[in-house]
Coordinates of C-alpha atoms and ligand atoms in Angstrom, one line a residue:
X1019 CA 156.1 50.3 73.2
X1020 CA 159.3 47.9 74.3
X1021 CA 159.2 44.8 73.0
X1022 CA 157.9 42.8 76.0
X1023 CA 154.9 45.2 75.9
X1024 CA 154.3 44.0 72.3
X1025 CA 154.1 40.7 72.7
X1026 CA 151.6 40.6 75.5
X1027 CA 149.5 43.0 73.4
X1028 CA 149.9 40.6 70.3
X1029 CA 148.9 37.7 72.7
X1030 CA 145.2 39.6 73.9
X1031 CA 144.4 40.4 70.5
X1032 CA 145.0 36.5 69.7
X1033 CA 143.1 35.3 72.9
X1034 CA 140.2 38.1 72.3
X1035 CA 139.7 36.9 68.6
X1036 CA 140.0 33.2 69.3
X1037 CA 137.5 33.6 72.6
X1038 CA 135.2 35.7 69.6
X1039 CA 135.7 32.6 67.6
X1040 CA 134.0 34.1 64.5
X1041 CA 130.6 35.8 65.9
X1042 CA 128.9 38.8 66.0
X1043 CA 130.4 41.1 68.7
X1044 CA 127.6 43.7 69.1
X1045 CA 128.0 46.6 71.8
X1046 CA 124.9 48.5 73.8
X1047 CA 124.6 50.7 76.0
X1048 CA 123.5 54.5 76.8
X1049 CA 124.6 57.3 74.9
X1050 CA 128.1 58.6 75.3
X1051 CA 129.1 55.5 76.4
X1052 CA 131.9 55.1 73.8
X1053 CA 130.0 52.4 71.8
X1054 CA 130.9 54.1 67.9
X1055 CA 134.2 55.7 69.1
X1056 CA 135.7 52.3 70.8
X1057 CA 134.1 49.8 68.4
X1058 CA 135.5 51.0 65.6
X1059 CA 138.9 50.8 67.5
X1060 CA 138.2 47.1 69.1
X1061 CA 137.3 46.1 65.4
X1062 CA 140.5 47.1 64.1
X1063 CA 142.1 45.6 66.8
X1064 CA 140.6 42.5 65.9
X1065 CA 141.0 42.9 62.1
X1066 CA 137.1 42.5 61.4
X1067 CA 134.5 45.1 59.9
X1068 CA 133.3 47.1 61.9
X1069 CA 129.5 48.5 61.2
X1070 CA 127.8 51.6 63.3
X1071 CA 124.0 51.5 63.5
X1072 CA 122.9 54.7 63.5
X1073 CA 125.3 55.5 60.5
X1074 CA 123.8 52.8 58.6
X1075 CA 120.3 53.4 59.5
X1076 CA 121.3 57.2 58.1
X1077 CA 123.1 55.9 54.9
X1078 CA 120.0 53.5 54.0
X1079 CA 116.9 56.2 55.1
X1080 CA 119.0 59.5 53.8
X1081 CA 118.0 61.3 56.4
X1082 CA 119.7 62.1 59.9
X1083 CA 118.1 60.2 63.1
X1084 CA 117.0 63.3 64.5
X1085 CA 114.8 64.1 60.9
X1086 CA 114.0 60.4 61.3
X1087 CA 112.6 60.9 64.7
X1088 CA 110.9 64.1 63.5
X1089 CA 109.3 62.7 60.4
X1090 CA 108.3 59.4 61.4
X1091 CA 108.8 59.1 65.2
X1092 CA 110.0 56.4 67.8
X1093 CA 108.4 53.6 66.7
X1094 CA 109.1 53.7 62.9
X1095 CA 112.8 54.6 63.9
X1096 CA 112.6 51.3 65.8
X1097 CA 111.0 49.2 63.6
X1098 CA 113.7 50.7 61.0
X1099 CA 116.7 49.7 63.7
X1100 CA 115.8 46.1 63.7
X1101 CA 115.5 45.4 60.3
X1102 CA 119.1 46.9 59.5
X1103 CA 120.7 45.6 62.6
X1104 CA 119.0 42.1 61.5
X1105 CA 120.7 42.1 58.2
X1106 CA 124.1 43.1 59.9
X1107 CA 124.2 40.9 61.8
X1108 CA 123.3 38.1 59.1
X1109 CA 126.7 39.2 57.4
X1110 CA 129.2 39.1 60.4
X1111 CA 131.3 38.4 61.5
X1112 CA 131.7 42.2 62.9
X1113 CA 132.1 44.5 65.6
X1114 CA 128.4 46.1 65.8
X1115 CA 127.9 49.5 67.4
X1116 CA 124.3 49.9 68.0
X1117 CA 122.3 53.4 69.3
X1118 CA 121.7 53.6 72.5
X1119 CA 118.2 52.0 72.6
X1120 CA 118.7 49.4 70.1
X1121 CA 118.9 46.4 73.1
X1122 CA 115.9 48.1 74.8
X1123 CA 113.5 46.7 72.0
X1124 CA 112.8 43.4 72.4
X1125 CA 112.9 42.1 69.2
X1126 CA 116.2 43.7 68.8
X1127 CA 117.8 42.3 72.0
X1128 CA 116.7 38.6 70.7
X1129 CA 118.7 39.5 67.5
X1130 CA 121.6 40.4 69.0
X1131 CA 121.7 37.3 71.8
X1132 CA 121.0 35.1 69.0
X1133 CA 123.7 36.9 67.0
X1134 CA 126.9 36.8 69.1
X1135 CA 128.6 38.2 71.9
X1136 CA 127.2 41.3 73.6
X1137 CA 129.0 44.2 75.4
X1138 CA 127.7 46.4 77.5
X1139 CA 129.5 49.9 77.9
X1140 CA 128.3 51.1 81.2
X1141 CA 129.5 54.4 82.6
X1142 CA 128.1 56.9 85.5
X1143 CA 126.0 59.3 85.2
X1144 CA 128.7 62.3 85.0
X1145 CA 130.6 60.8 82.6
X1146 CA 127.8 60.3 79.9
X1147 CA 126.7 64.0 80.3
X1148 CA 130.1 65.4 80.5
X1149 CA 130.1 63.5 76.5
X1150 CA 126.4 64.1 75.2
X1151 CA 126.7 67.3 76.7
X1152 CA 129.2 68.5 73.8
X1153 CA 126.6 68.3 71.0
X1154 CA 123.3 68.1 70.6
X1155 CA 121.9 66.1 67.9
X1156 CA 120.5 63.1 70.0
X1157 CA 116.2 63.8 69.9
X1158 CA 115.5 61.8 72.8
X1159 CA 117.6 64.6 74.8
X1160 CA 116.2 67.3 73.3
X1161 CA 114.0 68.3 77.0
X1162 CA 113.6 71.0 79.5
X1163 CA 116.4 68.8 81.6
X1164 CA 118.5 66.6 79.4
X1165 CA 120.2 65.4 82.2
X1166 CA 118.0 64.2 84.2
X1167 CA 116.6 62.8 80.7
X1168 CA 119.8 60.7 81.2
X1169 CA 119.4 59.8 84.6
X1170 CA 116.1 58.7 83.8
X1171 CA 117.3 56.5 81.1
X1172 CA 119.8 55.0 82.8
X1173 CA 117.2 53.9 85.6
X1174 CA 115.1 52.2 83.0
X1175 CA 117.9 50.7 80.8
X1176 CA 120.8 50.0 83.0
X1177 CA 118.5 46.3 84.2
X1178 CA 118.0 45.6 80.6
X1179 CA 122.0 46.3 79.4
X1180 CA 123.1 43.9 81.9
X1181 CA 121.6 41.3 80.0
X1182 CA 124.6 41.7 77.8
X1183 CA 126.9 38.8 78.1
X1184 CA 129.4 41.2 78.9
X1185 CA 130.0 43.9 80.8
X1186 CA 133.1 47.0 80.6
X1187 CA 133.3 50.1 82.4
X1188 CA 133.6 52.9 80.7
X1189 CA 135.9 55.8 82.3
X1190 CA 137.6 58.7 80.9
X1191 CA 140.7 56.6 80.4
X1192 CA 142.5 57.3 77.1
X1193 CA 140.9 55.2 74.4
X1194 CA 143.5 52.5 73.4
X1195 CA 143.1 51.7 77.1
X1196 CA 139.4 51.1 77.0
X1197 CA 140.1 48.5 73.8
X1198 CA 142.5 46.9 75.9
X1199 CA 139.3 46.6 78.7
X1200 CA 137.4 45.0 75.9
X1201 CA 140.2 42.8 75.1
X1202 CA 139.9 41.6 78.5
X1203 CA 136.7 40.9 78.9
X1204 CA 136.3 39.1 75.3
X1205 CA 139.8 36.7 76.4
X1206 CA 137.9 35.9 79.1
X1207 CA 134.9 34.2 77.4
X1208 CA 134.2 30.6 77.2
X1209 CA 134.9 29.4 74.4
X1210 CA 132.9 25.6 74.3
X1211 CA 129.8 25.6 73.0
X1212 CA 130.4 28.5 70.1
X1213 CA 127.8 29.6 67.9
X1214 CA 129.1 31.0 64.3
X1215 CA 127.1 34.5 62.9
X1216 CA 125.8 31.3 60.2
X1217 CA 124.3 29.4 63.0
X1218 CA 121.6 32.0 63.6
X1219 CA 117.9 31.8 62.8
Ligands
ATP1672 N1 137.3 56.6 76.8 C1 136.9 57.8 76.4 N2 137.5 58.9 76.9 C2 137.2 60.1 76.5 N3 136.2 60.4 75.6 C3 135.5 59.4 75.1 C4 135.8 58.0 75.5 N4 134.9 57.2 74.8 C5 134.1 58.0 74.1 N5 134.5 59.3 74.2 C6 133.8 60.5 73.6 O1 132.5 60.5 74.0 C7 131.7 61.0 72.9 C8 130.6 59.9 72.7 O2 131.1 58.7 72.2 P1 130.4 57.8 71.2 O3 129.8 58.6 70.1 O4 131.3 56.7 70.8 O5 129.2 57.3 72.1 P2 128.0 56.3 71.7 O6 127.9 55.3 72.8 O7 128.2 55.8 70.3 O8 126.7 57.2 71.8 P3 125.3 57.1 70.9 O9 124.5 56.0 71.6 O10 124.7 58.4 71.0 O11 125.7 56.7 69.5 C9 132.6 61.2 71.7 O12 132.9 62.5 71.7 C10 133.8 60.3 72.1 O13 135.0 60.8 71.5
SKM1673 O1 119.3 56.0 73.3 C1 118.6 56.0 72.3 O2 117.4 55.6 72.3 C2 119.2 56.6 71.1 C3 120.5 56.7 70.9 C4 121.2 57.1 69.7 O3 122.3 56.3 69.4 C5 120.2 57.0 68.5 O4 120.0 55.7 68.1 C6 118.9 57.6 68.8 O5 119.1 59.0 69.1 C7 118.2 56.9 70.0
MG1674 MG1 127.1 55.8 68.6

């Protein structure tokens, strides 16, 4: 990178972290989206701690979400997201990768609007198969037509992510190039009127 190149890349991560201003930045969206793989790169960027959801929910229960899904079901997986997204969010600042249908429960959407800045991945249809397609752990896709599993989700969440306070497309663009989107988009914030991770409920 020249040195010009630098400098402006220095400056977004300045303007992105002073736009931030010392909240929560928590992203959503659908599987595949990129939400684990480009947080944890947007975090470093910023120089905060960056937290994954589902990993946590994994490290506290000891069991993978699919065995969580199996054992318990949805709504004990859900209940179980909100309490640990609750209490990371409580000690943010951070860069917060939820699961896909974290912002799709109500109580949990509340949390993270009260909690910070929102991001919402969003991506087509082909490019979230094209990715979930790879591996199969995710139980909501385990069906007789995962992809239309998708596209159904998509048509029942994609209203509910744009709630997000922000929104970033997500393309199969290499990743330091999607950061840089998030940069963007977080630069561009207002900043009056901030609310600091302490200020919440
Ligand atoms: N910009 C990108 N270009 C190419 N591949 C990408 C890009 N972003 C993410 N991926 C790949 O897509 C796959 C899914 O990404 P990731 O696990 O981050 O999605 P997610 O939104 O966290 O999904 P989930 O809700 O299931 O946790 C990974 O293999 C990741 O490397
Ligand atoms: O979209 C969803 O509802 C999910 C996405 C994953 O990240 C996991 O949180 C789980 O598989 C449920
Ligand atoms: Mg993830």
């Amino acid at each position: 990178m020249n040195e010009v190149a630098s400098i402006a890349e220095q400056s977004l991560k300045q303007r992105a972290s002073a736009a931030l201003g010392g909240r929560n930045l928590t992203l959503v969206g659908l599987m595949g989206a990129g939400k684990s793989v480009i947080g944890k790169l947007v975090a470093q960027a910023l120089n905060v701690p960056f937290v994954d959801t589902d990993a946590e929910i994994e490290k506290v229960s000891r069991m993978t979400i699919s065995e969580l899904f199996a054992s318990y079901g949805e709504t004990e997986f859900r209940a179980l997201e909100t309490r640990v997204i609750e209490r990371l969010l409580k000690q943010g600042p951070r860069v917060v990768s939820t699961g896909g249908g974290a912002f799709i429960n109500e109580a949990t959407r509340a949390q993270i609007k009260a909690g910070g800045v929102s991001l919402w991945l969003k991506a087509d249809l082909d490019v979230l198969w094209e990715r979930v397609n790879r591996r199969d752990h995710r139980p909501l896709l385990k069906t007789e037509n995962p992809k239309q599993t998708l596209e159904n989700l998509m048509i029942q969440r994609y209203p509910i992510y744009a709630e997000a306070d922000l929104t970033v497309l997500s393309h199969n663009v290499r990743k330091d190039v999607m950061v840089n989107e998030v940069l963007k988009a977080l630069a561009g914030l207002p900043k009056a009127g901030l609310a600091k991770t302490g200020d919440m409920p």
